[in-house]
């Protein structure tokens, strides 16, 4: 009986630990200009992807920064992308 009571108490204490570790101050919102700029880069990268890559590849769910850079670099050579399109594609692959 004591073991059961101890297990129940542990299970009841778990949510309290999660609440205690939550951040004390709310996260600061980014300025709207930064969010818009990021969205523009992603949509520009999406346009580049759709024009140059979607014939052979499905849209990705996202890559790590390292993989996104490698993929974009290889596709820049194969698809003859400009430096601007290359950067937009890299941002699209890893926002």
mmCIF file of N, CA and C in Angstrom:
data_model
loop_
_atom_site.group_PDB
_atom_site.id
_atom_site.type_symbol
_atom_site.label_atom_id
_atom_site.label_comp_id
_atom_site.label_asym_id
_atom_site.label_seq_id
_atom_site.Cartn_x
_atom_site.Cartn_y
_atom_site.Cartn_z
ATOM 1 N N UNK A 1 0.824 -1.193 0.000
ATOM 2 C CA UNK A 1 0.000 0.000 0.000
ATOM 3 C C UNK A 1 0.868 1.257 0.000
ATOM 4 N N UNK A 2 1.959 1.212 0.745
ATOM 5 C CA UNK A 2 2.850 2.358 0.815
ATOM 6 C C UNK A 2 3.499 2.619 -0.542
ATOM 7 N N UNK A 3 3.840 1.557 -1.254
ATOM 8 C CA UNK A 3 4.430 1.694 -2.583
ATOM 9 C C UNK A 3 3.445 2.346 -3.546
ATOM 10 N N UNK A 4 2.216 1.915 -3.512
ATOM 11 C CA UNK A 4 1.198 2.479 -4.396
ATOM 12 C C UNK A 4 1.019 3.962 -4.099
ATOM 13 N N UNK A 5 0.961 4.288 -2.825
ATOM 14 C CA UNK A 5 0.804 5.688 -2.429
ATOM 15 C C UNK A 5 2.005 6.522 -2.910
ATOM 16 N N UNK A 6 3.192 5.969 -2.807
ATOM 17 C CA UNK A 6 4.394 6.681 -3.257
ATOM 18 C C UNK A 6 4.355 6.907 -4.768
ATOM 19 N N UNK A 7 3.930 5.897 -5.527
ATOM 20 C CA UNK A 7 3.829 6.031 -6.981
ATOM 21 C C UNK A 7 2.775 7.069 -7.367
ATOM 22 N N UNK A 8 1.657 7.054 -6.689
ATOM 23 C CA UNK A 8 0.604 8.030 -6.973
ATOM 24 C C UNK A 8 1.112 9.440 -6.684
ATOM 25 N N UNK A 9 1.815 9.616 -5.595
ATOM 26 C CA UNK A 9 2.354 10.934 -5.246
ATOM 27 C C UNK A 9 3.358 11.410 -6.299
ATOM 28 N N UNK A 10 4.196 10.488 -6.773
ATOM 29 C CA UNK A 10 5.164 10.850 -7.822
ATOM 30 C C UNK A 10 4.446 11.286 -9.089
ATOM 31 N N UNK A 11 3.413 10.551 -9.462
ATOM 32 C CA UNK A 11 2.663 10.896 -10.666
ATOM 33 C C UNK A 11 1.960 12.242 -10.526
ATOM 34 N N UNK A 12 1.504 12.549 -9.331
ATOM 35 C CA UNK A 12 0.854 13.834 -9.106
ATOM 36 C C UNK A 12 1.855 14.985 -9.088
ATOM 37 N N UNK A 13 3.099 14.717 -8.735
ATOM 38 C CA UNK A 13 4.125 15.752 -8.654
ATOM 39 C C UNK A 13 4.717 16.097 -10.020
ATOM 40 N N UNK A 14 4.632 15.203 -10.995
ATOM 41 C CA UNK A 14 5.229 15.452 -12.308
ATOM 42 C C UNK A 14 4.722 16.734 -12.968
ATOM 43 N N UNK A 15 3.420 16.971 -13.024
ATOM 44 C CA UNK A 15 2.963 18.224 -13.649
ATOM 45 C C UNK A 15 3.467 19.468 -12.922
ATOM 46 N N UNK A 16 3.648 19.378 -11.613
ATOM 47 C CA UNK A 16 4.155 20.525 -10.860
ATOM 48 C C UNK A 16 5.582 20.858 -11.276
ATOM 49 N N UNK A 17 6.376 19.840 -11.550
ATOM 50 C CA UNK A 17 7.743 20.063 -12.011
ATOM 51 C C UNK A 17 7.772 20.755 -13.356
ATOM 52 N N UNK A 18 6.870 20.389 -14.228
ATOM 53 C CA UNK A 18 6.810 21.016 -15.551
ATOM 54 C C UNK A 18 6.413 22.482 -15.433
ATOM 55 N N UNK A 19 5.486 22.784 -14.561
ATOM 56 C CA UNK A 19 5.050 24.165 -14.367
ATOM 57 C C UNK A 19 6.171 24.986 -13.741
ATOM 58 N N UNK A 20 6.901 24.405 -12.821
ATOM 59 C CA UNK A 20 7.972 25.126 -12.151
ATOM 60 C C UNK A 20 9.107 25.471 -13.107
ATOM 61 N N UNK A 21 9.295 24.702 -14.169
ATOM 62 C CA UNK A 21 10.380 24.947 -15.107
ATOM 63 C C UNK A 21 9.977 25.857 -16.260
ATOM 64 N N UNK A 22 8.741 26.299 -16.310
ATOM 65 C CA UNK A 22 8.314 27.178 -17.397
ATOM 66 C C UNK A 22 9.014 28.528 -17.255
ATOM 67 N N UNK A 23 9.268 29.238 -18.370
ATOM 68 C CA UNK A 23 9.976 30.513 -18.298
ATOM 69 C C UNK A 23 9.200 31.539 -17.482
ATOM 70 N N UNK A 24 9.929 32.336 -16.714
ATOM 71 C CA UNK A 24 9.300 33.313 -15.837
ATOM 72 C C UNK A 24 8.752 34.504 -16.620
ATOM 73 N N UNK A 25 9.509 34.961 -17.602
ATOM 74 C CA UNK A 25 9.077 36.127 -18.371
ATOM 75 C C UNK A 25 8.552 35.674 -19.730
ATOM 76 N N UNK A 26 7.528 36.335 -20.229
ATOM 77 C CA UNK A 26 7.023 35.965 -21.555
ATOM 78 C C UNK A 26 8.052 36.300 -22.628
ATOM 79 N N UNK A 27 8.051 35.530 -23.685
ATOM 80 C CA UNK A 27 8.973 35.772 -24.785
ATOM 81 C C UNK A 27 8.601 37.067 -25.491
ATOM 82 N N UNK A 28 9.606 37.806 -25.871
ATOM 83 C CA UNK A 28 9.350 39.066 -26.559
ATOM 84 C C UNK A 28 9.019 38.780 -28.013
ATOM 85 N N UNK A 29 8.029 39.472 -28.510
ATOM 86 C CA UNK A 29 7.626 39.305 -29.906
ATOM 87 C C UNK A 29 8.628 40.013 -30.808
ATOM 88 N N UNK A 30 8.868 39.426 -31.961
ATOM 89 C CA UNK A 30 9.751 40.055 -32.936
ATOM 90 C C UNK A 30 9.000 41.184 -33.631
ATOM 91 N N UNK A 31 9.711 42.151 -34.079
ATOM 92 C CA UNK A 31 9.049 43.226 -34.827
ATOM 93 C C UNK A 31 8.393 42.682 -36.086
ATOM 94 N N UNK A 32 7.314 43.323 -36.502
ATOM 95 C CA UNK A 32 6.562 42.866 -37.672
ATOM 96 C C UNK A 32 7.419 42.894 -38.927
ATOM 97 N N UNK A 33 8.342 43.839 -39.018
ATOM 98 C CA UNK A 33 9.191 43.938 -40.208
ATOM 99 C C UNK A 33 10.064 42.701 -40.362
ATOM 100 N N UNK A 34 10.562 42.163 -39.253
ATOM 101 C CA UNK A 34 11.394 40.964 -39.311
ATOM 102 C C UNK A 34 10.565 39.780 -39.769
ATOM 103 N N UNK A 35 9.356 39.638 -39.234
ATOM 104 C CA UNK A 35 8.488 38.537 -39.638
ATOM 105 C C UNK A 35 8.137 38.641 -41.118
ATOM 106 N N UNK A 36 7.825 39.832 -41.580
ATOM 107 C CA UNK A 36 7.478 40.030 -42.987
ATOM 108 C C UNK A 36 8.673 39.715 -43.870
ATOM 109 N N UNK A 37 9.846 40.167 -43.467
ATOM 110 C CA UNK A 37 11.051 39.921 -44.246
ATOM 111 C C UNK A 37 11.321 38.425 -44.361
ATOM 112 N N UNK A 38 11.168 37.700 -43.274
ATOM 113 C CA UNK A 38 11.369 36.255 -43.292
ATOM 114 C C UNK A 38 10.351 35.590 -44.197
ATOM 115 N N UNK A 39 9.108 36.008 -44.109
ATOM 116 C CA UNK A 39 8.065 35.433 -44.973
ATOM 117 C C UNK A 39 8.371 35.708 -46.442
ATOM 118 N N UNK A 40 8.850 36.905 -46.732
ATOM 119 C CA UNK A 40 9.175 37.245 -48.118
ATOM 120 C C UNK A 40 10.303 36.369 -48.638
ATOM 121 N N UNK A 41 11.318 36.144 -47.806
ATOM 122 C CA UNK A 41 12.432 35.297 -48.234
ATOM 123 C C UNK A 41 11.969 33.874 -48.461
ATOM 124 N N UNK A 42 11.109 33.377 -47.587
ATOM 125 C CA UNK A 42 10.608 32.015 -47.745
ATOM 126 C C UNK A 42 9.761 31.911 -49.000
ATOM 127 N N UNK A 43 8.886 32.900 -49.231
ATOM 128 C CA UNK A 43 8.041 32.830 -50.424
ATOM 129 C C UNK A 43 8.879 32.983 -51.690
ATOM 130 N N UNK A 44 9.933 33.796 -51.647
ATOM 131 C CA UNK A 44 10.839 33.916 -52.789
ATOM 132 C C UNK A 44 11.557 32.583 -53.019
ATOM 133 N N UNK A 45 11.986 31.954 -51.946
ATOM 134 C CA UNK A 45 12.621 30.641 -52.064
ATOM 135 C C UNK A 45 11.651 29.593 -52.572
ATOM 136 N N UNK A 46 10.400 29.696 -52.171
ATOM 137 C CA UNK A 46 9.381 28.766 -52.660
ATOM 138 C C UNK A 46 9.173 28.956 -54.161
ATOM 139 N N UNK A 47 9.183 30.205 -54.606
ATOM 140 C CA UNK A 47 9.051 30.483 -56.039
ATOM 141 C C UNK A 47 10.219 29.865 -56.811
ATOM 142 N N UNK A 48 11.441 30.039 -56.283
ATOM 143 C CA UNK A 48 12.625 29.465 -56.929
ATOM 144 C C UNK A 48 12.504 27.948 -56.967
ATOM 145 N N UNK A 49 12.069 27.355 -55.856
ATOM 146 C CA UNK A 49 11.914 25.898 -55.796
ATOM 147 C C UNK A 49 10.899 25.419 -56.827
ATOM 148 N N UNK A 50 9.759 26.083 -56.888
ATOM 149 C CA UNK A 50 8.707 25.658 -57.817
ATOM 150 C C UNK A 50 9.139 25.803 -59.274
ATOM 151 N N UNK A 51 9.905 26.838 -59.583
ATOM 152 C CA UNK A 51 10.340 27.049 -60.965
ATOM 153 C C UNK A 51 11.467 26.110 -61.383
ATOM 154 N N UNK A 52 12.342 25.759 -60.443
ATOM 155 C CA UNK A 52 13.551 25.041 -60.811
ATOM 156 C C UNK A 52 13.651 23.615 -60.283
ATOM 157 N N UNK A 53 12.998 23.319 -59.191
ATOM 158 C CA UNK A 53 13.228 22.037 -58.528
ATOM 159 C C UNK A 53 12.021 21.104 -58.554
ATOM 160 N N UNK A 54 10.822 21.680 -58.584
ATOM 161 C CA UNK A 54 9.614 20.867 -58.388
ATOM 162 C C UNK A 54 9.341 19.900 -59.531
ATOM 163 N N UNK A 55 10.003 20.087 -60.657
ATOM 164 C CA UNK A 55 9.830 19.109 -61.741
ATOM 165 C C UNK A 55 10.342 17.739 -61.324
ATOM 166 N N UNK A 56 11.369 17.716 -60.500
ATOM 167 C CA UNK A 56 11.989 16.454 -60.086
ATOM 168 C C UNK A 56 11.794 16.136 -58.610
ATOM 169 N N UNK A 57 11.527 17.149 -57.787
ATOM 170 C CA UNK A 57 11.498 16.956 -56.336
ATOM 171 C C UNK A 57 10.190 17.453 -55.731
ATOM 172 N N UNK A 58 9.741 16.762 -54.691
ATOM 173 C CA UNK A 58 8.596 17.234 -53.901
ATOM 174 C C UNK A 58 9.101 18.296 -52.922
ATOM 175 N N UNK A 59 8.215 19.183 -52.505
ATOM 176 C CA UNK A 59 8.597 20.223 -51.545
ATOM 177 C C UNK A 59 9.024 19.578 -50.233
ATOM 178 N N UNK A 60 10.122 20.031 -49.649
ATOM 179 C CA UNK A 60 10.628 19.427 -48.414
ATOM 180 C C UNK A 60 9.873 19.914 -47.187
ATOM 181 N N UNK A 61 9.968 19.138 -46.115
ATOM 182 C CA UNK A 61 9.414 19.557 -44.830
ATOM 183 C C UNK A 61 10.401 20.453 -44.100
ATOM 184 N N UNK A 62 11.621 20.460 -44.540
ATOM 185 C CA UNK A 62 12.668 21.258 -43.909
ATOM 186 C C UNK A 62 13.908 20.416 -43.698
ATOM 187 N N UNK A 63 15.047 21.059 -43.717
ATOM 188 C CA UNK A 63 16.324 20.388 -43.523
ATOM 189 C C UNK A 63 17.085 21.108 -42.427
ATOM 190 N N UNK A 64 18.123 20.449 -41.934
ATOM 191 C CA UNK A 64 19.028 21.118 -41.008
ATOM 192 C C UNK A 64 19.792 22.181 -41.799
ATOM 193 N N UNK A 65 20.385 23.166 -41.134
ATOM 194 C CA UNK A 65 21.115 24.211 -41.864
ATOM 195 C C UNK A 65 22.229 23.642 -42.744
ATOM 196 N N UNK A 66 22.916 22.649 -42.243
ATOM 197 C CA UNK A 66 24.031 22.056 -42.994
ATOM 198 C C UNK A 66 23.536 21.381 -44.272
ATOM 199 N N UNK A 67 22.494 20.574 -44.153
ATOM 200 C CA UNK A 67 21.948 19.863 -45.309
ATOM 201 C C UNK A 67 21.326 20.853 -46.291
ATOM 202 N N UNK A 68 20.618 21.860 -45.780
ATOM 203 C CA UNK A 68 19.986 22.855 -46.655
ATOM 204 C C UNK A 68 21.036 23.573 -47.496
ATOM 205 N N UNK A 69 22.164 23.920 -46.890
ATOM 206 C CA UNK A 69 23.235 24.581 -47.629
ATOM 207 C C UNK A 69 23.818 23.695 -48.714
ATOM 208 N N UNK A 70 24.015 22.418 -48.390
ATOM 209 C CA UNK A 70 24.565 21.475 -49.367
ATOM 210 C C UNK A 70 23.609 21.268 -50.530
ATOM 211 N N UNK A 71 22.335 21.052 -50.227
ATOM 212 C CA UNK A 71 21.333 20.839 -51.278
ATOM 213 C C UNK A 71 21.248 22.070 -52.173
ATOM 214 N N UNK A 72 21.172 23.252 -51.574
ATOM 215 C CA UNK A 72 21.057 24.484 -52.356
ATOM 216 C C UNK A 72 22.299 24.702 -53.222
ATOM 217 N N UNK A 73 23.478 24.395 -52.686
ATOM 218 C CA UNK A 73 24.712 24.574 -53.453
ATOM 219 C C UNK A 73 24.732 23.654 -54.675
ATOM 220 N N UNK A 74 24.346 22.398 -54.490
ATOM 221 C CA UNK A 74 24.311 21.462 -55.618
ATOM 222 C C UNK A 74 23.264 21.882 -56.645
ATOM 223 N N UNK A 75 22.108 22.322 -56.180
ATOM 224 C CA UNK A 75 21.058 22.722 -57.114
ATOM 225 C C UNK A 75 21.417 24.034 -57.812
ATOM 226 N N UNK A 76 22.218 24.866 -57.161
ATOM 227 C CA UNK A 76 22.649 26.112 -57.813
ATOM 228 C C UNK A 76 23.438 25.784 -59.069
ATOM 229 N N UNK A 77 24.322 24.809 -58.966
ATOM 230 C CA UNK A 77 25.137 24.414 -60.118
ATOM 231 C C UNK A 77 24.270 23.743 -61.176
ATOM 232 N N UNK A 78 23.453 22.793 -60.774
ATOM 233 C CA UNK A 78 22.658 22.019 -61.729
ATOM 234 C C UNK A 78 21.570 22.845 -62.407
ATOM 235 N N UNK A 79 20.970 23.778 -61.675
ATOM 236 C CA UNK A 79 19.867 24.572 -62.228
ATOM 237 C C UNK A 79 20.324 25.952 -62.690
ATOM 238 N N UNK A 80 21.635 26.218 -62.600
ATOM 239 C CA UNK A 80 22.202 27.521 -62.993
ATOM 240 C C UNK A 80 21.488 28.675 -62.290
ATOM 241 N N UNK A 81 21.378 28.576 -60.971
ATOM 242 C CA UNK A 81 20.708 29.614 -60.185
ATOM 243 C C UNK A 81 21.641 30.796 -59.954
ATOM 244 N N UNK A 82 21.072 31.979 -59.880
ATOM 245 C CA UNK A 82 21.846 33.160 -59.503
ATOM 246 C C UNK A 82 22.158 33.077 -58.011
ATOM 247 N N UNK A 83 23.074 33.927 -57.555
ATOM 248 C CA UNK A 83 23.419 33.950 -56.132
ATOM 249 C C UNK A 83 22.193 34.308 -55.291
ATOM 250 N N UNK A 84 21.381 35.235 -55.775
ATOM 251 C CA UNK A 84 20.172 35.645 -55.053
ATOM 252 C C UNK A 84 19.176 34.487 -54.968
ATOM 253 N N UNK A 85 18.970 33.774 -56.075
ATOM 254 C CA UNK A 85 18.056 32.628 -56.062
ATOM 255 C C UNK A 85 18.596 31.506 -55.183
ATOM 256 N N UNK A 86 19.917 31.331 -55.204
ATOM 257 C CA UNK A 86 20.545 30.313 -54.352
ATOM 258 C C UNK A 86 20.273 30.607 -52.885
ATOM 259 N N UNK A 87 20.451 31.859 -52.485
ATOM 260 C CA UNK A 87 20.226 32.247 -51.084
ATOM 261 C C UNK A 87 18.752 32.099 -50.708
ATOM 262 N N UNK A 88 17.854 32.477 -51.613
ATOM 263 C CA UNK A 88 16.415 32.341 -51.349
ATOM 264 C C UNK A 88 16.037 30.871 -51.204
ATOM 265 N N UNK A 89 16.603 30.019 -52.047
ATOM 266 C CA UNK A 89 16.323 28.583 -51.960
ATOM 267 C C UNK A 89 16.828 28.013 -50.647
ATOM 268 N N UNK A 90 18.022 28.422 -50.224
ATOM 269 C CA UNK A 90 18.578 27.953 -48.951
ATOM 270 C C UNK A 90 17.680 28.359 -47.784
ATOM 271 N N UNK A 91 17.172 29.577 -47.811
ATOM 272 C CA UNK A 91 16.260 30.039 -46.749
ATOM 273 C C UNK A 91 14.944 29.268 -46.778
ATOM 274 N N UNK A 92 14.478 28.904 -47.960
ATOM 275 C CA UNK A 92 13.245 28.124 -48.080
ATOM 276 C C UNK A 92 13.438 26.720 -47.515
ATOM 277 N N UNK A 93 14.594 26.124 -47.776
ATOM 278 C CA UNK A 93 14.851 24.767 -47.302
ATOM 279 C C UNK A 93 15.036 24.713 -45.794
ATOM 280 N N UNK A 94 15.555 25.787 -45.212
ATOM 281 C CA UNK A 94 15.716 25.855 -43.748
ATOM 282 C C UNK A 94 15.398 27.266 -43.269
ATOM 283 N N UNK A 95 14.112 27.521 -42.996
ATOM 284 C CA UNK A 95 13.734 28.870 -42.542
ATOM 285 C C UNK A 95 14.246 29.111 -41.158
#
